[in-house]
Amino acid sequence: EDSYPETDVAAWMKKLVDEEIARLKEHKILALPLPVKNTGIVRRENKIVNRIEIDSGFAFEKITQIMVSEPVECPMKAGFLYVHLLMFTDPQKPMPFIVPYMYPKDAKNKLVDWALINSNLIEARHNIRAFRNM
């Protein structure tokens, strides 16, 4: 059993998001952090769908590109990995949303299928077809 409260995990995730925002700013990219209400894994049609409920009224079907960071093990929660998503609406205007995501370690979860749910409970499905190192 983990001895760290969820508030410690949330603070650790916020620190990683803040560090990424600062790193992007050095490259003249302004990332807008979005608060997450809930996350989970849903198994649909032999797929592992990574589900994120985001505290925003934004219509996530407008997202045209999702970039996923390299997974990092959570030091406070054994068996869990952390990534952040950079989500773009227009590749010509690099001002992405940044969203933290923690999930149970599972070799079958390739982080390619996503369900993004806004505060109006409207779900947008996204599939990542290719990963490139940046």
PDB file of C-alpha atoms in Angstrom, residues 17-79:
ATOM      1  CA  VAL A  17       3.282  20.156 -15.768  1.00  0.00           C
ATOM      2  CA  ASP A  18       4.855  23.423 -14.565  1.00  0.00           C
ATOM      3  CA  GLU A  19       8.320  22.206 -15.632  1.00  0.00           C
ATOM      4  CA  GLU A  20       7.009  21.297 -19.094  1.00  0.00           C
ATOM      5  CA  ILE A  21       5.270  24.670 -19.454  1.00  0.00           C
ATOM      6  CA  ALA A  22       8.577  26.391 -18.580  1.00  0.00           C
ATOM      7  CA  ARG A  23      10.505  24.170 -21.044  1.00  0.00           C
ATOM      8  CA  LEU A  24       8.046  24.961 -23.836  1.00  0.00           C
ATOM      9  CA  LYS A  25       8.190  28.678 -23.030  1.00  0.00           C
ATOM     10  CA  GLU A  26      11.956  28.587 -23.694  1.00  0.00           C
ATOM     11  CA  HIS A  27      11.022  27.501 -27.235  1.00  0.00           C
ATOM     12  CA  LYS A  28       8.451  30.329 -27.544  1.00  0.00           C
ATOM     13  CA  ILE A  29       5.500  27.932 -27.140  1.00  0.00           C
ATOM     14  CA  LEU A  30       2.792  28.911 -24.680  1.00  0.00           C
ATOM     15  CA  ALA A  31       0.973  25.881 -23.290  1.00  0.00           C
ATOM     16  CA  LEU A  32      -2.329  26.240 -21.491  1.00  0.00           C
ATOM     17  CA  PRO A  33      -2.810  23.758 -18.631  1.00  0.00           C
ATOM     18  CA  LEU A  34      -6.268  22.217 -18.320  1.00  0.00           C
ATOM     19  CA  PRO A  35      -7.524  20.807 -15.001  1.00  0.00           C
ATOM     20  CA  VAL A  36      -8.436  17.131 -14.950  1.00  0.00           C
ATOM     21  CA  LYS A  37     -11.494  15.968 -13.016  1.00  0.00           C
ATOM     22  CA  ASN A  38     -11.147  12.220 -13.486  1.00  0.00           C
ATOM     23  CA  THR A  39      -9.279   9.601 -15.503  1.00  0.00           C
ATOM     24  CA  GLY A  40      -9.691   5.947 -16.232  1.00  0.00           C
ATOM     25  CA  ILE A  41      -9.121   3.059 -18.561  1.00  0.00           C
ATOM     26  CA  VAL A  42     -12.006   1.719 -20.643  1.00  0.00           C
ATOM     27  CA  ARG A  43     -11.785  -1.482 -22.644  1.00  0.00           C
ATOM     28  CA  ARG A  44     -13.799  -1.195 -25.876  1.00  0.00           C
ATOM     29  CA  GLU A  45     -13.738  -3.447 -28.950  1.00  0.00           C
ATOM     30  CA  ASN A  46     -10.394  -5.032 -27.980  1.00  0.00           C
ATOM     31  CA  LYS A  47      -8.921  -1.548 -27.469  1.00  0.00           C
ATOM     32  CA  ILE A  48      -7.644   0.122 -24.361  1.00  0.00           C
ATOM     33  CA  VAL A  49      -9.128   3.617 -24.332  1.00  0.00           C
ATOM     34  CA  ASN A  50      -7.525   6.208 -22.083  1.00  0.00           C
ATOM     35  CA  ARG A  51     -10.387   8.307 -20.726  1.00  0.00           C
ATOM     36  CA  ILE A  52      -9.879  11.819 -19.357  1.00  0.00           C
ATOM     37  CA  GLU A  53     -12.594  14.058 -17.959  1.00  0.00           C
ATOM     38  CA  ILE A  54     -11.349  17.634 -18.292  1.00  0.00           C
ATOM     39  CA  ASP A  55     -12.776  20.581 -16.364  1.00  0.00           C
ATOM     40  CA  SER A  56     -13.332  22.729 -19.449  1.00  0.00           C
ATOM     41  CA  GLY A  57     -16.200  23.440 -21.791  1.00  0.00           C
ATOM     42  CA  PHE A  58     -13.830  23.240 -24.781  1.00  0.00           C
ATOM     43  CA  ALA A  59     -15.046  21.058 -27.677  1.00  0.00           C
ATOM     44  CA  PHE A  60     -12.259  18.477 -27.799  1.00  0.00           C
ATOM     45  CA  GLU A  61     -13.306  17.258 -31.248  1.00  0.00           C
ATOM     46  CA  LYS A  62     -11.443  20.383 -32.473  1.00  0.00           C
ATOM     47  CA  ILE A  63      -8.123  18.802 -31.470  1.00  0.00           C
ATOM     48  CA  THR A  64      -6.119  17.949 -34.597  1.00  0.00           C
ATOM     49  CA  GLN A  65      -2.915  16.602 -33.017  1.00  0.00           C
ATOM     50  CA  ILE A  66      -2.005  14.961 -29.712  1.00  0.00           C
ATOM     51  CA  MET A  67       1.569  14.552 -28.540  1.00  0.00           C
ATOM     52  CA  VAL A  68       2.308  12.222 -25.616  1.00  0.00           C
ATOM     53  CA  SER A  69       5.392  12.597 -23.438  1.00  0.00           C
ATOM     54  CA  GLU A  70       7.601   9.677 -22.481  1.00  0.00           C
ATOM     55  CA  PRO A  71       6.093   7.768 -19.527  1.00  0.00           C
ATOM     56  CA  VAL A  72       7.581   8.413 -16.076  1.00  0.00           C
ATOM     57  CA  GLU A  73       7.064   6.095 -13.111  1.00  0.00           C
ATOM     58  CA  CYS A  74       5.205   7.720 -10.254  1.00  0.00           C
ATOM     59  CA  PRO A  75       7.526   7.523  -7.215  1.00  0.00           C
ATOM     60  CA  MET A  76       4.568   7.672  -4.813  1.00  0.00           C
ATOM     61  CA  LYS A  77       2.203   5.227  -6.477  1.00  0.00           C
ATOM     62  CA  ALA A  78       3.698   1.865  -7.357  1.00  0.00           C
ATOM     63  CA  GLY A  79       2.620   0.434 -10.695  1.00  0.00           C
TER      64      GLY A  79
END
